[in-house]
PDB file of N, CA and C in Angstrom:
ATOM      1  N   MET A1123     -29.255  46.259 -42.182  1.00 92.00           N
ATOM      2  CA  MET A1123     -29.684  45.115 -41.397  1.00 92.00           C
ATOM      3  C   MET A1123     -29.620  43.881 -42.301  1.00 92.00           C
ATOM      4  N   THR A1124     -29.023  42.820 -41.806  1.00 93.00           N
ATOM      5  CA  THR A1124     -28.951  41.584 -42.583  1.00 93.00           C
ATOM      6  C   THR A1124     -30.216  40.759 -42.392  1.00 93.00           C
ATOM      7  N   ASN A1125     -30.392  39.761 -43.244  1.00 91.00           N
ATOM      8  CA  ASN A1125     -31.522  38.842 -43.087  1.00 91.00           C
ATOM      9  C   ASN A1125     -31.450  38.121 -41.744  1.00 91.00           C
ATOM     10  N   ARG A1126     -30.236  37.803 -41.301  1.00 91.00           N
ATOM     11  CA  ARG A1126     -30.050  37.147 -40.004  1.00 91.00           C
ATOM     12  C   ARG A1126     -30.686  37.993 -38.898  1.00 91.00           C
ATOM     13  N   GLU A1127     -30.443  39.300 -38.939  1.00 93.00           N
ATOM     14  CA  GLU A1127     -31.009  40.193 -37.935  1.00 93.00           C
ATOM     15  C   GLU A1127     -32.519  40.334 -38.100  1.00 93.00           C
ATOM     16  N   ARG A1128     -32.955  40.566 -39.338  1.00 91.00           N
ATOM     17  CA  ARG A1128     -34.376  40.825 -39.572  1.00 91.00           C
ATOM     18  C   ARG A1128     -35.262  39.636 -39.231  1.00 91.00           C
ATOM     19  N   TYR A1129     -34.873  38.455 -39.656  1.00 89.00           N
ATOM     20  CA  TYR A1129     -35.756  37.299 -39.512  1.00 89.00           C
ATOM     21  C   TYR A1129     -35.460  36.442 -38.286  1.00 89.00           C
ATOM     22  N   ILE A1130     -34.311  36.595 -37.641  1.00 91.00           N
ATOM     23  CA  ILE A1130     -33.954  35.712 -36.528  1.00 91.00           C
ATOM     24  C   ILE A1130     -33.650  36.491 -35.245  1.00 91.00           C
ATOM     25  N   THR A1131     -32.504  37.174 -35.180  1.00 93.00           N
ATOM     26  CA  THR A1131     -32.011  37.697 -33.906  1.00 93.00           C
ATOM     27  C   THR A1131     -32.796  38.882 -33.348  1.00 93.00           C
ATOM     28  N   LYS A1132     -33.367  39.705 -34.198  1.00 93.00           N
ATOM     29  CA  LYS A1132     -34.115  40.873 -33.696  1.00 93.00           C
ATOM     30  C   LYS A1132     -35.625  40.636 -33.728  1.00 93.00           C
ATOM     31  N   ARG A1133     -36.002  39.392 -33.902  1.00 90.00           N
ATOM     32  CA  ARG A1133     -37.421  39.054 -33.983  1.00 90.00           C
ATOM     33  C   ARG A1133     -37.856  38.358 -32.709  1.00 90.00           C
ATOM     34  N   ASN A1134     -39.040  38.665 -32.277  1.00 90.00           N
ATOM     35  CA  ASN A1134     -39.601  38.020 -31.103  1.00 90.00           C
ATOM     36  C   ASN A1134     -39.732  36.520 -31.368  1.00 90.00           C
ATOM     37  N   GLU A1135     -39.271  35.695 -30.426  1.00 87.00           N
ATOM     38  CA  GLU A1135     -39.277  34.244 -30.613  1.00 87.00           C
ATOM     39  C   GLU A1135     -40.685  33.697 -30.837  1.00 87.00           C
ATOM     40  N   TYR A1136     -41.637  34.243 -30.126  1.00 84.00           N
ATOM     41  CA  TYR A1136     -43.020  33.792 -30.266  1.00 84.00           C
ATOM     42  C   TYR A1136     -43.535  34.087 -31.672  1.00 84.00           C
ATOM     43  N   ASP A1137     -43.260  35.297 -32.164  1.00 88.00           N
ATOM     44  CA  ASP A1137     -43.677  35.664 -33.516  1.00 88.00           C
ATOM     45  C   ASP A1137     -43.001  34.771 -34.559  1.00 88.00           C
ATOM     46  N   LEU A1138     -41.740  34.447 -34.347  1.00 87.00           N
ATOM     47  CA  LEU A1138     -41.018  33.559 -35.254  1.00 87.00           C
ATOM     48  C   LEU A1138     -41.673  32.181 -35.295  1.00 87.00           C
ATOM     49  N   MET A1139     -41.978  31.633 -34.129  1.00 75.00           N
ATOM     50  CA  MET A1139     -42.593  30.308 -34.062  1.00 75.00           C
ATOM     51  C   MET A1139     -43.989  30.318 -34.699  1.00 75.00           C
ATOM     52  N   LEU A1140     -44.756  31.386 -34.490  1.00 81.00           N
ATOM     53  CA  LEU A1140     -46.074  31.490 -35.117  1.00 81.00           C
ATOM     54  C   LEU A1140     -45.949  31.577 -36.635  1.00 81.00           C
ATOM     55  N   ALA A1141     -44.966  32.312 -37.117  1.00 85.00           N
ATOM     56  CA  ALA A1141     -44.755  32.418 -38.561  1.00 85.00           C
ATOM     57  C   ALA A1141     -44.398  31.060 -39.157  1.00 85.00           C
ATOM     58  N   ILE A1142     -43.528  30.328 -38.479  1.00 83.00           N
ATOM     59  CA  ILE A1142     -43.164  28.990 -38.955  1.00 83.00           C
ATOM     60  C   ILE A1142     -44.397  28.106 -38.988  1.00 83.00           C
ATOM     61  N   CYS A1143     -45.161  28.107 -37.923  1.00 76.00           N
ATOM     62  CA  CYS A1143     -46.372  27.299 -37.839  1.00 76.00           C
ATOM     63  C   CYS A1143     -47.327  27.635 -38.980  1.00 76.00           C
ATOM     64  N   HIS A1144     -47.573  28.910 -39.177  1.00 80.00           N
ATOM     65  CA  HIS A1144     -48.491  29.357 -40.217  1.00 80.00           C
ATOM     66  C   HIS A1144     -47.982  28.970 -41.608  1.00 80.00           C
ATOM     67  N   ASN A1145     -46.713  29.205 -41.855  1.00 78.00           N
ATOM     68  CA  ASN A1145     -46.160  28.989 -43.193  1.00 78.00           C
ATOM     69  C   ASN A1145     -46.054  27.516 -43.564  1.00 78.00           C
ATOM     70  N   ILE A1146     -45.746  26.640 -42.635  1.00 78.00           N
ATOM     71  CA  ILE A1146     -45.630  25.227 -43.001  1.00 78.00           C
ATOM     72  C   ILE A1146     -46.989  24.566 -43.140  1.00 78.00           C
ATOM     73  N   GLN A1147     -48.026  25.170 -42.590  1.00 72.00           N
ATOM     74  CA  GLN A1147     -49.360  24.619 -42.737  1.00 72.00           C
ATOM     75  C   GLN A1147     -49.997  25.011 -44.069  1.00 72.00           C
ATOM     76  N   GLN A1148     -49.550  26.096 -44.663  1.00 66.00           N
ATOM     77  CA  GLN A1148     -50.142  26.581 -45.915  1.00 66.00           C
ATOM     78  C   GLN A1148     -49.883  25.628 -47.075  1.00 66.00           C
ATOM     79  N   ALA A1149     -48.721  25.091 -47.167  1.00 67.00           N
ATOM     80  CA  ALA A1149     -48.349  24.235 -48.298  1.00 67.00           C
ATOM     81  C   ALA A1149     -47.164  23.376 -47.885  1.00 67.00           C
ATOM     82  N   ALA A1150     -46.776  22.536 -48.769  1.00 71.00           N
ATOM     83  CA  ALA A1150     -45.632  21.660 -48.505  1.00 71.00           C
ATOM     84  C   ALA A1150     -44.346  22.471 -48.651  1.00 71.00           C
ATOM     85  N   ILE A1151     -44.031  23.232 -47.626  1.00 71.00           N
ATOM     86  CA  ILE A1151     -42.816  24.055 -47.648  1.00 71.00           C
ATOM     87  C   ILE A1151     -41.676  23.232 -47.066  1.00 71.00           C
ATOM     88  N   HIS A1152     -40.625  23.116 -47.829  1.00 77.00           N
ATOM     89  CA  HIS A1152     -39.457  22.359 -47.376  1.00 77.00           C
ATOM     90  C   HIS A1152     -38.268  23.266 -47.100  1.00 77.00           C
ATOM     91  N   CYS A1153     -38.419  24.532 -47.412  1.00 85.00           N
ATOM     92  CA  CYS A1153     -37.316  25.477 -47.264  1.00 85.00           C
ATOM     93  C   CYS A1153     -37.441  26.237 -45.949  1.00 85.00           C
ATOM     94  N   PRO A1154     -36.423  26.191 -45.089  1.00 84.00           N
ATOM     95  CA  PRO A1154     -36.502  26.919 -43.830  1.00 84.00           C
ATOM     96  C   PRO A1154     -36.554  28.430 -44.013  1.00 84.00           C
ATOM     97  N   ILE A1155     -36.040  28.927 -45.116  1.00 86.00           N
ATOM     98  CA  ILE A1155     -36.106  30.364 -45.384  1.00 86.00           C
ATOM     99  C   ILE A1155     -37.558  30.775 -45.596  1.00 86.00           C
ATOM    100  N   ARG A1156     -38.302  30.000 -46.343  1.00 85.00           N
ATOM    101  CA  ARG A1156     -39.728  30.276 -46.545  1.00 85.00           C
ATOM    102  C   ARG A1156     -40.511  30.070 -45.261  1.00 85.00           C
ATOM    103  N   ALA A1157     -40.124  29.079 -44.454  1.00 84.00           N
ATOM    104  CA  ALA A1157     -40.858  28.781 -43.225  1.00 84.00           C
ATOM    105  C   ALA A1157     -40.822  29.933 -42.233  1.00 84.00           C
ATOM    106  N   ILE A1158     -39.767  30.750 -42.253  1.00 86.00           N
ATOM    107  CA  ILE A1158     -39.706  31.884 -41.321  1.00 86.00           C
ATOM    108  C   ILE A1158     -40.383  33.124 -41.896  1.00 86.00           C
ATOM    109  N   GLY A1159     -40.933  33.011 -43.104  1.00 84.00           N
ATOM    110  CA  GLY A1159     -41.685  34.114 -43.685  1.00 84.00           C
ATOM    111  C   GLY A1159     -40.903  34.992 -44.634  1.00 84.00           C
ATOM    112  N   ALA A1160     -39.686  34.622 -44.961  1.00 88.00           N
ATOM    113  CA  ALA A1160     -38.890  35.405 -45.910  1.00 88.00           C
ATOM    114  C   ALA A1160     -39.391  35.144 -47.330  1.00 88.00           C
ATOM    115  N   PRO A1161     -39.135  36.072 -48.245  1.00 86.00           N
ATOM    116  CA  PRO A1161     -39.586  35.888 -49.627  1.00 86.00           C
ATOM    117  C   PRO A1161     -38.933  34.675 -50.284  1.00 86.00           C
ATOM    118  N   LYS A1162     -39.658  34.118 -51.250  1.00 83.00           N
ATOM    119  CA  LYS A1162     -39.150  32.969 -51.999  1.00 83.00           C
ATOM    120  C   LYS A1162     -37.888  33.358 -52.750  1.00 83.00           C
ATOM    121  N   ARG A1163     -36.962  32.444 -52.832  1.00 83.00           N
ATOM    122  CA  ARG A1163     -35.718  32.661 -53.561  1.00 83.00           C
ATOM    123  C   ARG A1163     -35.353  31.391 -54.303  1.00 83.00           C
ATOM    124  N   ALA A1164     -34.537  31.527 -55.305  1.00 86.00           N
ATOM    125  CA  ALA A1164     -34.103  30.369 -56.078  1.00 86.00           C
ATOM    126  C   ALA A1164     -33.135  29.532 -55.250  1.00 86.00           C
ATOM    127  N   CYS A1165     -33.270  28.229 -55.362  1.00 85.00           N
ATOM    128  CA  CYS A1165     -32.366  27.326 -54.639  1.00 85.00           C
ATOM    129  C   CYS A1165     -30.978  27.383 -55.257  1.00 85.00           C
ATOM    130  N   ILE A1166     -29.965  27.244 -54.411  1.00 87.00           N
ATOM    131  CA  ILE A1166     -28.605  27.052 -54.897  1.00 87.00           C
ATOM    132  C   ILE A1166     -28.458  25.559 -55.138  1.00 87.00           C
ATOM    133  N   LEU A1167     -28.006  25.195 -56.320  1.00 87.00           N
ATOM    134  CA  LEU A1167     -27.894  23.792 -56.683  1.00 87.00           C
ATOM    135  C   LEU A1167     -26.446  23.343 -56.687  1.00 87.00           C
ATOM    136  N   THR A1168     -26.237  22.057 -56.365  1.00 86.00           N
ATOM    137  CA  THR A1168     -24.902  21.463 -56.453  1.00 86.00           C
ATOM    138  C   THR A1168     -24.604  21.173 -57.919  1.00 86.00           C
ATOM    139  N   GLU A1169     -23.376  20.850 -58.173  1.00 85.00           N
ATOM    140  CA  GLU A1169     -22.995  20.507 -59.541  1.00 85.00           C
ATOM    141  C   GLU A1169     -23.076  19.007 -59.774  1.00 85.00           C
ATOM    142  N   CYS A1170     -23.734  18.284 -58.895  1.00 83.00           N
ATOM    143  CA  CYS A1170     -23.908  16.844 -59.052  1.00 83.00           C
ATOM    144  C   CYS A1170     -24.802  16.563 -60.248  1.00 83.00           C
ATOM    145  N   LYS A1171     -24.764  15.347 -60.703  1.00 84.00           N
ATOM    146  CA  LYS A1171     -25.660  14.912 -61.778  1.00 84.00           C
ATOM    147  C   LYS A1171     -26.600  13.874 -61.211  1.00 84.00           C
ATOM    148  N   PRO A1172     -27.885  14.067 -61.082  1.00 84.00           N
ATOM    149  CA  PRO A1172     -28.607  15.312 -61.331  1.00 84.00           C
ATOM    150  C   PRO A1172     -28.340  16.322 -60.215  1.00 84.00           C
ATOM    151  N   PRO A1173     -28.512  17.606 -60.504  1.00 84.00           N
ATOM    152  CA  PRO A1173     -28.262  18.624 -59.471  1.00 84.00           C
ATOM    153  C   PRO A1173     -29.207  18.458 -58.277  1.00 84.00           C
ATOM    154  N   GLU A1174     -28.694  18.736 -57.111  1.00 85.00           N
ATOM    155  CA  GLU A1174     -29.487  18.683 -55.887  1.00 85.00           C
ATOM    156  C   GLU A1174     -29.394  20.030 -55.193  1.00 85.00           C
ATOM    157  N   ARG A1175     -30.371  20.313 -54.334  1.00 83.00           N
ATOM    158  CA  ARG A1175     -30.351  21.560 -53.567  1.00 83.00           C
ATOM    159  C   ARG A1175     -29.186  21.555 -52.592  1.00 83.00           C
ATOM    160  N   ASP A1176     -28.526  22.692 -52.462  1.00 86.00           N
ATOM    161  CA  ASP A1176     -27.431  22.857 -51.504  1.00 86.00           C
ATOM    162  C   ASP A1176     -27.929  23.798 -50.407  1.00 86.00           C
ATOM    163  N   CYS A1177     -28.761  23.271 -49.510  1.00 85.00           N
ATOM    164  CA  CYS A1177     -29.411  24.086 -48.486  1.00 85.00           C
ATOM    165  C   CYS A1177     -28.410  24.738 -47.536  1.00 85.00           C
ATOM    166  N   GLU A1178     -27.333  24.054 -47.211  1.00 85.00           N
ATOM    167  CA  GLU A1178     -26.348  24.634 -46.288  1.00 85.00           C
ATOM    168  C   GLU A1178     -25.757  25.913 -46.858  1.00 85.00           C
ATOM    169  N   ARG A1179     -25.346  25.863 -48.100  1.00 88.00           N
ATOM    170  CA  ARG A1179     -24.754  27.051 -48.727  1.00 88.00           C
ATOM    171  C   ARG A1179     -25.801  28.141 -48.927  1.00 88.00           C
ATOM    172  N   CYS A1180     -27.020  27.745 -49.278  1.00 88.00           N
ATOM    173  CA  CYS A1180     -28.100  28.717 -49.485  1.00 88.00           C
ATOM    174  C   CYS A1180     -28.433  29.442 -48.174  1.00 88.00           C
ATOM    175  N   LEU A1181     -28.543  28.702 -47.073  1.00 87.00           N
ATOM    176  CA  LEU A1181     -28.835  29.317 -45.772  1.00 87.00           C
ATOM    177  C   LEU A1181     -27.737  30.283 -45.346  1.00 87.00           C
ATOM    178  N   GLN A1182     -26.487  29.887 -45.534  1.00 89.00           N
ATOM    179  CA  GLN A1182     -25.379  30.770 -45.173  1.00 89.00           C
ATOM    180  C   GLN A1182     -25.441  32.070 -45.970  1.00 89.00           C
ATOM    181  N   ALA A1183     -25.692  31.953 -47.268  1.00 90.00           N
ATOM    182  CA  ALA A1183     -25.781  33.150 -48.119  1.00 90.00           C
ATOM    183  C   ALA A1183     -26.948  34.030 -47.695  1.00 90.00           C
ATOM    184  N   PHE A1184     -28.097  33.426 -47.439  1.00 89.00           N
ATOM    185  CA  PHE A1184     -29.292  34.187 -47.044  1.00 89.00           C
ATOM    186  C   PHE A1184     -29.062  34.948 -45.754  1.00 89.00           C
ATOM    187  N   LEU A1185     -28.531  34.287 -44.735  1.00 90.00           N
ATOM    188  CA  LEU A1185     -28.356  34.923 -43.442  1.00 90.00           C
ATOM    189  C   LEU A1185     -27.405  36.107 -43.481  1.00 90.00           C
ATOM    190  N   ASN A1186     -26.443  36.088 -44.382  1.00 91.00           N
ATOM    191  CA  ASN A1186     -25.455  37.151 -44.444  1.00 91.00           C
ATOM    192  C   ASN A1186     -25.790  38.255 -45.439  1.00 91.00           C
ATOM    193  N   GLU A1187     -26.866  38.078 -46.235  1.00 90.00           N
ATOM    194  CA  GLU A1187     -27.288  39.114 -47.173  1.00 90.00           C
ATOM    195  C   GLU A1187     -27.944  40.274 -46.444  1.00 90.00           C
ATOM    196  N   GLU A1188     -27.871  41.450 -47.041  1.00 91.00           N
ATOM    197  CA  GLU A1188     -28.632  42.583 -46.532  1.00 91.00           C
ATOM    198  C   GLU A1188     -30.096  42.332 -46.810  1.00 91.00           C
ATOM    199  N   SER A1189     -30.936  42.670 -45.859  1.00 87.00           N
ATOM    200  CA  SER A1189     -32.377  42.517 -46.027  1.00 87.00           C
ATOM    201  C   SER A1189     -32.875  43.466 -47.108  1.00 87.00           C
ATOM    202  N   LYS A1190     -33.839  43.022 -47.885  1.00 80.00           N
ATOM    203  CA  LYS A1190     -34.332  43.828 -49.007  1.00 80.00           C
ATOM    204  C   LYS A1190     -35.355  44.880 -48.590  1.00 80.00           C
ATOM    205  N   ASP A1191     -35.874  44.820 -47.375  1.00 69.00           N
ATOM    206  CA  ASP A1191     -36.884  45.798 -46.920  1.00 69.00           C
ATOM    207  C   ASP A1191     -36.310  46.796 -45.971  1.00 69.00           C
TER     208      ASP A1191
END
């Protein structure tokens, strides 16, 4: 099962929305991966100077990875 399946497509929409609500209220979470309740992961950074987060590439990689549980 991929992360896409575990955290999005096979998850009840109501439970997903509650998880997002709960997770963004806990702290200043800016990562959508954390907001859906997935474990923390290192950001993928661009090669710009200074480096910036590459959220698009990180999300694509996360969704296509096999789930760790």
